[in-house]
Coordinates of C-alpha atoms and ligand atoms in Angstrom, one line a residue:
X8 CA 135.8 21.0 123.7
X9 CA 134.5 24.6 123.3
X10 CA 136.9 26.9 122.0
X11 CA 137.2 30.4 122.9
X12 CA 139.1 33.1 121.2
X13 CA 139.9 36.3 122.8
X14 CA 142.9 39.2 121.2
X15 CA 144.8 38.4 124.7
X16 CA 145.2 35.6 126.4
X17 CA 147.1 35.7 129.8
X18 CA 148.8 32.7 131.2
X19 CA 149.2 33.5 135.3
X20 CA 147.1 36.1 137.6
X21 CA 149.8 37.3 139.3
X22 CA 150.5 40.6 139.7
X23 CA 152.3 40.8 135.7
X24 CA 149.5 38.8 134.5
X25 CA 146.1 40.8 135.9
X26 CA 148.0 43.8 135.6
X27 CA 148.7 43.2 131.6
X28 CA 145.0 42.0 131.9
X29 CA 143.5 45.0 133.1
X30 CA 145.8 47.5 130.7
X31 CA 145.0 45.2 127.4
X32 CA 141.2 45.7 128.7
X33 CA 141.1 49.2 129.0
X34 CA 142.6 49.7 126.1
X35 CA 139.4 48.8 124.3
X36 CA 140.9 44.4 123.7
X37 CA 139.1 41.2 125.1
X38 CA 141.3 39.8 127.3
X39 CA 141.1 35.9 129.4
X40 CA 143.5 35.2 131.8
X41 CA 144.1 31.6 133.2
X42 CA 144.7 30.9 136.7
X43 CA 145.1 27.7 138.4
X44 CA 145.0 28.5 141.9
X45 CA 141.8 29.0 143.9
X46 CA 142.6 32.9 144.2
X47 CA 143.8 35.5 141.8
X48 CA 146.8 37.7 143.1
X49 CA 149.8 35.0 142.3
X50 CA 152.5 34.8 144.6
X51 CA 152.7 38.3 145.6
X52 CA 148.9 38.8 147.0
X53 CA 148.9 35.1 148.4
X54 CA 152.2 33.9 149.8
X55 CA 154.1 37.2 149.3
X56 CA 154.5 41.0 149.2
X57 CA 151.2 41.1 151.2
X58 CA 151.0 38.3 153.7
X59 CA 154.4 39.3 154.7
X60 CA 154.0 42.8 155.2
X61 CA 151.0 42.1 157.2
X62 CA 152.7 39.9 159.3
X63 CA 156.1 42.7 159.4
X64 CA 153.4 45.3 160.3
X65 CA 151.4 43.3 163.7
X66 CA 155.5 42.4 164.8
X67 CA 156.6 45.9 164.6
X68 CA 153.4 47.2 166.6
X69 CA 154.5 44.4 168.9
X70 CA 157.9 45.5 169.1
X71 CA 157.2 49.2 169.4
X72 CA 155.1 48.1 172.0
X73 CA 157.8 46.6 174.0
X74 CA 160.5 48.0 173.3
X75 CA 159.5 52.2 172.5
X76 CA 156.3 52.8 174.2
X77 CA 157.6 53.7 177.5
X78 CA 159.8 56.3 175.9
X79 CA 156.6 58.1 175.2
X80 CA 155.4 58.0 178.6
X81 CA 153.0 55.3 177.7
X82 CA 153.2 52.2 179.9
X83 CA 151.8 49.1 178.2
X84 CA 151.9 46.2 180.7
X85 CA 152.1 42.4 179.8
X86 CA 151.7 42.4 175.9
X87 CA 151.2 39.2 174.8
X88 CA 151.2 38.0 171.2
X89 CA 147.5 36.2 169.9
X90 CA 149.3 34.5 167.0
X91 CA 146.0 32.7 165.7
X92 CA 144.5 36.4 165.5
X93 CA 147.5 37.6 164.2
X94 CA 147.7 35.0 161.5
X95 CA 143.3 35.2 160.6
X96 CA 144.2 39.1 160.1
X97 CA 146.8 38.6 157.5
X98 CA 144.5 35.9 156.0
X99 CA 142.0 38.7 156.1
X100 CA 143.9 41.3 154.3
X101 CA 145.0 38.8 151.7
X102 CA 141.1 38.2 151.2
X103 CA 140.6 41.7 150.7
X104 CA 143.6 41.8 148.0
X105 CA 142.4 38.9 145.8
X106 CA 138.9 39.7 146.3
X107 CA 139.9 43.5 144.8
X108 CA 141.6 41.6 141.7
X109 CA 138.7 39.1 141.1
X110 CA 136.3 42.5 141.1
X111 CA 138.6 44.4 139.1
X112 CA 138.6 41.9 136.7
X113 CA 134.8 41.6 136.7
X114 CA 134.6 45.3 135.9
X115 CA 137.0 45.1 133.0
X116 CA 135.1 42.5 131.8
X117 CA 138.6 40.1 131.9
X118 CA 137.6 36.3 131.6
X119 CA 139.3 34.4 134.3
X120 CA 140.2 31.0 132.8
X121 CA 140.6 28.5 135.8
X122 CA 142.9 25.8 136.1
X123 CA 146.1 24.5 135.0
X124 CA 146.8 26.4 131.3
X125 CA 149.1 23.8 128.8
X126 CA 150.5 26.3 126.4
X127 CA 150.1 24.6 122.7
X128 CA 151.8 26.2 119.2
X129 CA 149.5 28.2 117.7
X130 CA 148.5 30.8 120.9
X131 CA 146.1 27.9 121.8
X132 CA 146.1 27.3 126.3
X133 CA 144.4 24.3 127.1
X134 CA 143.0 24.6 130.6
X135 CA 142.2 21.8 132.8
X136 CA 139.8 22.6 135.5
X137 CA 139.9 20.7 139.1
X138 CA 136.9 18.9 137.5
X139 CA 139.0 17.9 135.2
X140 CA 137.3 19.3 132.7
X141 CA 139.4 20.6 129.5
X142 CA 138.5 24.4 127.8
X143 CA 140.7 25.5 124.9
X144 CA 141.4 28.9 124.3
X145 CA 142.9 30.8 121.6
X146 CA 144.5 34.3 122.1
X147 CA 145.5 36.6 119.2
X148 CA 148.3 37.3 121.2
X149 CA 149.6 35.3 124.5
X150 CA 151.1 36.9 127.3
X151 CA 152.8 34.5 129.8
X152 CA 153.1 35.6 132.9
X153 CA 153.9 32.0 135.2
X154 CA 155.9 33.6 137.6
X155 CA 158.8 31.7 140.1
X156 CA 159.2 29.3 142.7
X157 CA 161.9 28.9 145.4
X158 CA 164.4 27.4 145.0
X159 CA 165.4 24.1 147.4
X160 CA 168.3 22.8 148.4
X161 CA 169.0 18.9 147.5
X162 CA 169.2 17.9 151.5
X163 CA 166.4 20.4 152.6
X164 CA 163.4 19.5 150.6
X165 CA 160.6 21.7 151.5
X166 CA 158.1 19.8 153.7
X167 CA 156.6 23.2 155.0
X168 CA 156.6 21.6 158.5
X169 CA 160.0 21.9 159.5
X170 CA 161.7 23.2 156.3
X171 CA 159.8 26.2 155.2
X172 CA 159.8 28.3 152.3
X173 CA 158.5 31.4 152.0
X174 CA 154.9 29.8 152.3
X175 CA 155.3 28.1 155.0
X176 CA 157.2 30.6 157.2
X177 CA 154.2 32.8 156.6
X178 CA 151.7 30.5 158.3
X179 CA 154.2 28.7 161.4
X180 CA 151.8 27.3 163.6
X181 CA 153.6 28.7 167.0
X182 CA 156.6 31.2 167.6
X183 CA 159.5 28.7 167.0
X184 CA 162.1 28.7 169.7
X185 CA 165.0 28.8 167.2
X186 CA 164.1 29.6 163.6
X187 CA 167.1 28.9 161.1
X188 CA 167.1 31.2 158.5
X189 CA 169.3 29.5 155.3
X190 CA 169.8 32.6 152.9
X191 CA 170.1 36.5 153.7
X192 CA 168.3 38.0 151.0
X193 CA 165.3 40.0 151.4
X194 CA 162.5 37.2 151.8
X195 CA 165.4 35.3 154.8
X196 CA 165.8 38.8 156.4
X197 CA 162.1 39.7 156.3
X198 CA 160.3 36.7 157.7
X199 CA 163.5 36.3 160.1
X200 CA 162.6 39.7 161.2
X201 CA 159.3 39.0 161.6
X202 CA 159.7 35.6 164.4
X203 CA 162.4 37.3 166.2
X204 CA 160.1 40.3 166.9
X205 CA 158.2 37.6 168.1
X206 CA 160.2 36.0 170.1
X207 CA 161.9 33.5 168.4
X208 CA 165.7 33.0 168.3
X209 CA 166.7 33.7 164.6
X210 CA 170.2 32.3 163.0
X211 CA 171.0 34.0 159.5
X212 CA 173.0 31.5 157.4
X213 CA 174.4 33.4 154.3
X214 CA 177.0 31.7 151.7
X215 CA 177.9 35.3 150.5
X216 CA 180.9 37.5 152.2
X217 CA 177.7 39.9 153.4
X218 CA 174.0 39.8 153.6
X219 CA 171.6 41.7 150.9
X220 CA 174.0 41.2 147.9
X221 CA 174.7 43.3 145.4
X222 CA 173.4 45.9 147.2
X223 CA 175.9 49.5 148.0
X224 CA 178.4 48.3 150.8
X225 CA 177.8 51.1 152.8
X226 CA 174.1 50.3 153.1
X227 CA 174.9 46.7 154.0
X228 CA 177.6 47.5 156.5
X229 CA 174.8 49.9 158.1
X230 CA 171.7 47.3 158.1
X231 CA 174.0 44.4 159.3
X232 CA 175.1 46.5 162.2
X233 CA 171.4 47.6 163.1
X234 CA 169.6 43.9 162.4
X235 CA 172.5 42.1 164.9
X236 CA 172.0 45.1 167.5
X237 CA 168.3 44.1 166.9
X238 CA 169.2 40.5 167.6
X239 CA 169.5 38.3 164.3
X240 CA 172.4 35.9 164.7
X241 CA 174.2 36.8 161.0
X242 CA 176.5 34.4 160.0
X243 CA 178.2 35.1 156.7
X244 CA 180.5 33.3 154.6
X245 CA 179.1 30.3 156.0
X246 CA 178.4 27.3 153.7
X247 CA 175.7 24.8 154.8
X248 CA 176.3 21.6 153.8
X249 CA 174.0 19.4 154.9
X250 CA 171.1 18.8 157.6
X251 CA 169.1 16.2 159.7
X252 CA 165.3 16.9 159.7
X253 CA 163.6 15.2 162.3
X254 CA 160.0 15.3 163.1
X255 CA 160.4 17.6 165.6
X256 CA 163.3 20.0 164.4
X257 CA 166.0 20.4 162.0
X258 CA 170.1 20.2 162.3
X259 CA 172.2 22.2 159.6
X260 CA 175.5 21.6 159.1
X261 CA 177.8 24.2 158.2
X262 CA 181.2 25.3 157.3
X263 CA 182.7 28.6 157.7
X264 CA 186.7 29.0 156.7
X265 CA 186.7 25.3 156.7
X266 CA 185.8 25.2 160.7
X267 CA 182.5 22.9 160.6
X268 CA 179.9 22.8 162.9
X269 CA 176.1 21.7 163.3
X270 CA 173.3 24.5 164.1
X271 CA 169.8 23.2 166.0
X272 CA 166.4 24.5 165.1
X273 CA 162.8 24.0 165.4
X274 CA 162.1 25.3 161.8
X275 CA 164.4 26.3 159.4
X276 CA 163.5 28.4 156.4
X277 CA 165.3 28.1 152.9
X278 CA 165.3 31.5 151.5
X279 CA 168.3 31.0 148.6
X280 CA 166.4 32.3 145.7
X281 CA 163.6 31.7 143.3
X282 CA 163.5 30.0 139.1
X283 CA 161.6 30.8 137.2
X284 CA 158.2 28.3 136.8
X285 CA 157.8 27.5 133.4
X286 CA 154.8 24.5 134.2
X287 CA 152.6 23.7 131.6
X288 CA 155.2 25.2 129.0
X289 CA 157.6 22.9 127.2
X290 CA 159.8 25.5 125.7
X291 CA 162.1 22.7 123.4
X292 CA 158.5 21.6 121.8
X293 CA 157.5 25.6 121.8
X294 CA 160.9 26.8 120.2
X295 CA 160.8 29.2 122.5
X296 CA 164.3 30.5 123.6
X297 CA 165.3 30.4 127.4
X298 CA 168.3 32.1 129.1
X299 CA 171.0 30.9 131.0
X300 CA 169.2 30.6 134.3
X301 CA 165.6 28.7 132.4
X302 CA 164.1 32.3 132.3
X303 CA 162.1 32.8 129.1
X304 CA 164.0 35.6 127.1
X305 CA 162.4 38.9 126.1
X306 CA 163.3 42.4 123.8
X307 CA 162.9 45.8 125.6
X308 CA 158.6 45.2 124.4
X309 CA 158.4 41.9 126.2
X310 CA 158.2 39.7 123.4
X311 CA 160.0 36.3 122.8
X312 CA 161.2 34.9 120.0
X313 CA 157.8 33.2 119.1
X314 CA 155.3 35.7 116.7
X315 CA 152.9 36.9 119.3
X316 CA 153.9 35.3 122.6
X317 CA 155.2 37.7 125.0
X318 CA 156.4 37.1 128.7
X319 CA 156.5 39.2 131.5
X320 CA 157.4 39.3 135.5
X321 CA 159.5 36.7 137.7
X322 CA 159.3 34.0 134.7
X323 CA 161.6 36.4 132.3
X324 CA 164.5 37.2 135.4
X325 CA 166.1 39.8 136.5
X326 CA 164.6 41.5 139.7
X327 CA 161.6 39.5 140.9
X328 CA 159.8 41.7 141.9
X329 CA 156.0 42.5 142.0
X330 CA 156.2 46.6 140.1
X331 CA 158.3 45.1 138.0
X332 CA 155.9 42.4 137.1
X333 CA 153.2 45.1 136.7
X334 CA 155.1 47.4 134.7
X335 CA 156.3 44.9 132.1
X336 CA 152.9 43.7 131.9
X337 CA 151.6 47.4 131.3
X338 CA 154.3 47.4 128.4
X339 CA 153.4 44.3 126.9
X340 CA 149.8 45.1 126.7
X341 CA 150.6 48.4 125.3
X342 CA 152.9 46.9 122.4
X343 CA 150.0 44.7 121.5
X344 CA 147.5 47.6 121.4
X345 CA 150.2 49.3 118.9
X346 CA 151.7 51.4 121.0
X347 CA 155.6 52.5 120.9
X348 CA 156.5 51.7 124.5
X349 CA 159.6 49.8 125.5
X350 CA 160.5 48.6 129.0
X351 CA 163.8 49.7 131.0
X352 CA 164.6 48.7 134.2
X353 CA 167.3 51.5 134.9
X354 CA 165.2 53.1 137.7
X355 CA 163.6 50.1 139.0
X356 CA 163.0 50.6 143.0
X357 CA 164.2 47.8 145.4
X358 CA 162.7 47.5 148.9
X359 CA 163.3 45.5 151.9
X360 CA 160.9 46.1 155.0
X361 CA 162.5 45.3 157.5
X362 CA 162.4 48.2 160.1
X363 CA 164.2 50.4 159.4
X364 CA 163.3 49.8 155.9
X365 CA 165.9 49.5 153.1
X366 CA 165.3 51.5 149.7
X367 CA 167.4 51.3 147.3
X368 CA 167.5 52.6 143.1
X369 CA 169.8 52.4 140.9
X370 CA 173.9 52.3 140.6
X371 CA 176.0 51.5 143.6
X372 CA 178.7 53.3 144.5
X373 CA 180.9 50.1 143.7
X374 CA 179.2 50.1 140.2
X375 CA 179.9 53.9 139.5
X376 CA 183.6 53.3 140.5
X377 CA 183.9 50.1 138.5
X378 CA 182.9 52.0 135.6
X379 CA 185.4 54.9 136.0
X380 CA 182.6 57.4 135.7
X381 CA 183.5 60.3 137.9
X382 CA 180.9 60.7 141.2
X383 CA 180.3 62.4 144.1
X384 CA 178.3 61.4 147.3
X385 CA 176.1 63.2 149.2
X386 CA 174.8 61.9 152.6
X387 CA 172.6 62.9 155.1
X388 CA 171.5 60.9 159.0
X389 CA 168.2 60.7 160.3
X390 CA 169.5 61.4 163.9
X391 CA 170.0 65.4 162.0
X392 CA 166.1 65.2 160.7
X393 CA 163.8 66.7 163.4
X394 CA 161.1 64.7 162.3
X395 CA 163.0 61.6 163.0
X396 CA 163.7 62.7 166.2
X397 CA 159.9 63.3 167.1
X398 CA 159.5 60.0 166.0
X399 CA 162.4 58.7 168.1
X400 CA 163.3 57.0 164.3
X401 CA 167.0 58.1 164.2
X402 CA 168.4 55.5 162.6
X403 CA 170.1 55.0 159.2
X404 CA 170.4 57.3 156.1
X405 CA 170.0 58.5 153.0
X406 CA 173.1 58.7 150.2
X407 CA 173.2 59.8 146.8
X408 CA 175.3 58.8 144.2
X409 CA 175.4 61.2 141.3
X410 CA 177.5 62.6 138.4
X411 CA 180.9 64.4 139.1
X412 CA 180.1 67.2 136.7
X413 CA 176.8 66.9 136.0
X414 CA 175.1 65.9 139.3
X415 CA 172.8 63.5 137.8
X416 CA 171.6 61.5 140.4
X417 CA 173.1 57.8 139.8
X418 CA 171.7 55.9 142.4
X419 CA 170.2 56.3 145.8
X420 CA 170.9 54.4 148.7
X421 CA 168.4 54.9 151.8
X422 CA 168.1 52.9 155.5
X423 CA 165.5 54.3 158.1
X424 CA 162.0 55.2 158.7
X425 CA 159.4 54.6 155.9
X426 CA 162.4 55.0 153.5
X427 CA 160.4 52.5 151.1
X428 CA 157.8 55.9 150.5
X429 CA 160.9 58.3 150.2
X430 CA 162.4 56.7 147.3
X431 CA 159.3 57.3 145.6
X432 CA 160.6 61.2 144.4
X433 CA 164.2 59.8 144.0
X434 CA 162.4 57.4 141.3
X435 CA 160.5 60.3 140.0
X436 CA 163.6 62.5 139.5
X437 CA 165.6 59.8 137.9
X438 CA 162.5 58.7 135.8
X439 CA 163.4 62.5 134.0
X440 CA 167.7 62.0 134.3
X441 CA 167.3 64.5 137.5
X442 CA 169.9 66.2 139.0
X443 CA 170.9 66.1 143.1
X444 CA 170.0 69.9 142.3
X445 CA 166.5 69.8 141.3
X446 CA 165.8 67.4 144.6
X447 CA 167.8 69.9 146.5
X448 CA 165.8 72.9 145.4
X449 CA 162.6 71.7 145.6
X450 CA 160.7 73.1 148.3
X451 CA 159.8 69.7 151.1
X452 CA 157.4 70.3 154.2
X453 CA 158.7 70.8 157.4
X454 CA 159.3 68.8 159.5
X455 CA 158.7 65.8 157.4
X456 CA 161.7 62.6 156.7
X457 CA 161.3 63.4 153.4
X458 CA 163.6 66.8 154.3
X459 CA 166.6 63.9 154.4
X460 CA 166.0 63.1 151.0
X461 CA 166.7 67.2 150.4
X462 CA 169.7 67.3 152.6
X463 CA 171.2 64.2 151.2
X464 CA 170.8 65.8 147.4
X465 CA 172.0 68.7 149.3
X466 CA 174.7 67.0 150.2
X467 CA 176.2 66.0 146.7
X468 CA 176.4 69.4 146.0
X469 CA 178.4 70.1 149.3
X470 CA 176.2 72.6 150.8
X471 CA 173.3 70.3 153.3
X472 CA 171.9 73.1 155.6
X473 CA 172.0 71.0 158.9
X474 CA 175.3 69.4 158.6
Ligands
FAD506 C1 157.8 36.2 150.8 C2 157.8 37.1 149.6 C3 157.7 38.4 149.7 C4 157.7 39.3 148.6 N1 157.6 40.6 148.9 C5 157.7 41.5 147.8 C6 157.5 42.8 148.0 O1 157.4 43.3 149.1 N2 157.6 43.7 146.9 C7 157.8 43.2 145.7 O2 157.8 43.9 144.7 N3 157.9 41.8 145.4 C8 157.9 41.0 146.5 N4 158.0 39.6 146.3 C9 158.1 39.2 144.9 C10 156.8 39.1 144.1 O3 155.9 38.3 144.8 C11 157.0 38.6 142.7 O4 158.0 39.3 142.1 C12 155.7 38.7 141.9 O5 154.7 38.0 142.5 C13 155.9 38.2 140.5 O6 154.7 38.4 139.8 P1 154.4 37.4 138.5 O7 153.1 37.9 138.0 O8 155.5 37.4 137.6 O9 154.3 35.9 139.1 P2 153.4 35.3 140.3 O10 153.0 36.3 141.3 O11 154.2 34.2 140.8 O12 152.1 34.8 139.5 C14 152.2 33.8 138.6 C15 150.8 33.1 138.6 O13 150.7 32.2 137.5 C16 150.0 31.1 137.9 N5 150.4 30.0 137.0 C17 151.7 29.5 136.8 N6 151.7 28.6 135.9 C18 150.4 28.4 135.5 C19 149.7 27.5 134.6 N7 150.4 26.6 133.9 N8 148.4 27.5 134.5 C20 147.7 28.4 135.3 N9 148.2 29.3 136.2 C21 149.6 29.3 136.3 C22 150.4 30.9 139.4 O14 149.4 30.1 140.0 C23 150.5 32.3 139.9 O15 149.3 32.7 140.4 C24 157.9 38.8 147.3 C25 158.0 37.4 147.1 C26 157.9 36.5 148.2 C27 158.0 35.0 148.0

């Protein structure tokens, strides 16, 4: 059994794990990385962030299509959806994603590692090819970087036929006639958005009072109004308690207020969160310390409690999300170069692309008030941005939370067109404990959306020009 030693090993490809793979490399360290499935990317580039925004993108052309075009004088008659060209696309651009990773790695001369890594005591990964062949490497340090899986219900076992995670709802075969969507989180209301654009019924099944939780209630009272206007049947507060899957559909049972009734699909997807996937690492054997929810536990510099085995991305918790993957994995290859860096997740973005998009970063208004911190709020409407109006994109808002007496922006709350690329400056400001003044001074390009952003900082400070 050859052994290979390398100063960083990576366990997972995803985006925390080729992200830490390229940093450690550049920063002068051999670096392998071990990756069981056929493509590097992880969930994100292969049955996430990307196939899904593909698929949001050719819906929303589709939707503009029907639904806007004529506004601009341009008459498109009898649309029609190709869904096996629609799907070969995405598969195309998911191609072109993990085809960028696999060359970025070749350039920082990364070692991809493939097959199913066992971590051993030590900094040892065995990894077990499809051939079944076994390779044993040893890392000076180990980053783990395994990543999550969704979570299923006990009566809706993922069968990706008729009950669908997120992989399967990314590759349905035909528009269903009546997609159930069990969860309103970002994953349910994004691939619910996607089949009703086209043409499928979609039924929103949430536990929670409201959909998008923990997110400012203003926001969510705003996107709930525009998503059922757009068609998603929402049901909140609705418990479902148990379902008949058939081989040609699916019947959920639920119970709202203690009124029960039965719902009939086609395809229903479970979108009720994600654990962490800790395969191939037997933590008790490791001694290495979990939290509450089986995430593995890290300090602000990504490191567990076992000498030289960090972890970074959906298998530590908190916000799964893709940057946040990468920029813990930048931090933990940085702290094993020697570098002081710590991690903080105090401006870490939140997106939802739907259409209008949801961007969000930050406090809550229900968190600044909890706290008893004094705040003010400063709000502007797209239907006041001329830009918006060209675009016949009126929808939606941007609001700032920020200090009563200091006007340090506290969070920032925003629902409309392309908001997930406006946030970007909101970040920036915070990133530097910004004030709603140093937005609202700063010179922005007329007529762009990005003049809400100034308006809304405006705003705080009780003097927006065009409201
Ligand atoms: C439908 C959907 C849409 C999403 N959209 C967005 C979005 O728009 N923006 C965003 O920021 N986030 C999005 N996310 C979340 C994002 O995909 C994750 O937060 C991100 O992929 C986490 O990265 P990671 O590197 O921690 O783990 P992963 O991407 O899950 O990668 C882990 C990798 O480790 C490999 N692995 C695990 N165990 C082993 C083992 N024992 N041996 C070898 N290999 C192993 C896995 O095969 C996998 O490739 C989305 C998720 C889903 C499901």
């Amino acid at each position: 059994m050859p052994l290979n030693t390398v100063d960083v090993l990576v366990l997972g490809g995803g985006p925390g794990g080729y992200v830490a793979s390229i940093r450690a490399a550049q920063l002068g360290l051999s670096v392998a990385c071990v990756e069981m499935d056929k493509t590097l990317g992880g969930t994100c580039v292969n049955v996430g962030c990307i196939p899904s925004k593909a698929l949001l993108q050719s819906s929303e052309h589709y939707e503009w299509l029907r639904l806007h075009a004529a506004e601009h004088g341009i008459r498109v008659d009898g649309a029609s959806i190709d869904l096996p060209t629609m799907m070969a696309r995405k598969r195309e651009v998911v191609a072109q994603n993990t085809k960028g990773v696999e060359f970025l790695f070749r350039k920082n001369k990364i070692a991809w590692a493939k097959g199913f890594g066992t971590l051993k005591a030590g900094n040892v990964i065995e990894v077990r090819a499809t051939d079944g062949s076994v390779a044993t490497w040893n890392g000076r340090s180990v980053i783990v970087a395994t990543g999550s899986v969704p979570i299923e219900l006990p009566f809706l076992k993922f069968d990706e036929r008729r009950v669908l995670s997120n992989v399967g709802a990314l590759s349905i075969p035909e528009v269903p006639k009546h997609l159930i969507v069990v969860g309103g989180g970002v994953i349910g209301l994004e691939l619910g958005s996607v089949w009703r654009r086209l043409g499928a019924k979609v039924t929103v099944v949430e536990y929670a009072p409201t959909i998008l939780v923990g997110n400012d209630a203003e926001l969510v009272r705003e996107a709930d109004k525009i998503f059922r206007k757009q068609g998603l049947d929402i049901h909140t507060g609705t418990k479902v308690t148990g379902a008949d899957v058939r081989e040609d559909g699916v019947t959920i049972h639920v119970e709202n207020d203690g009124v029960t009734s039965s719902i009939e699909g086609d395809y229903v997807l479970v979108s009720v969160g994600r654990k962490p996937l800790l395969a191939g690492i037997d933590a008790a054997a490791l001694r290495l310390t979990l939290g509450t929810r089986g995430e593995i536990a890290v300090d602000s510099q990504q490191r567990t409690n076992v000498p030289n085995v960090y972890a970074i991305g959906d298998v530590c918790g908190g916000k799964l999300l893709a940057h946040k993957a990468e920029e813990e994995g930048v931090v933990a290859a940085e702290v094993i170069a020697g570098k002081p860096v710590h991690m903080h997740h105090r401006t870490m973005p939140g997106i939802v692309y739907t259409w209008p998009e949801i961007a969000t970063v930050g406090l809550t208004e229900e968190e600044v008030k909890k706290s008893g911190r004094g705040y003010r709020i400063g709000k502007f409407p797209f239907s006041a941005n001329g830009r918006a109006r060209t675009m016949g994109e009126t929808q939606g808002f941007v609001k700032f939370v920020v200090d009563a007496t200091t006007d340090e922006i506290l969070g920032a709350h925003m629902i409309g067109p392309n908001v997930a690329d406006l946030l970007a400056e909101v970040v920036l400001a915070m990133e530097y404990r910004g004030s709603a003044e140093d937005i609202g001074i700063t010179v922005h390009s007329h007529p762009t959306l990005s003049e809400t952003v100034k308006e809304a900082a405006l705003a705080a400070l009780g003097r927006a020009i065009h409201s």
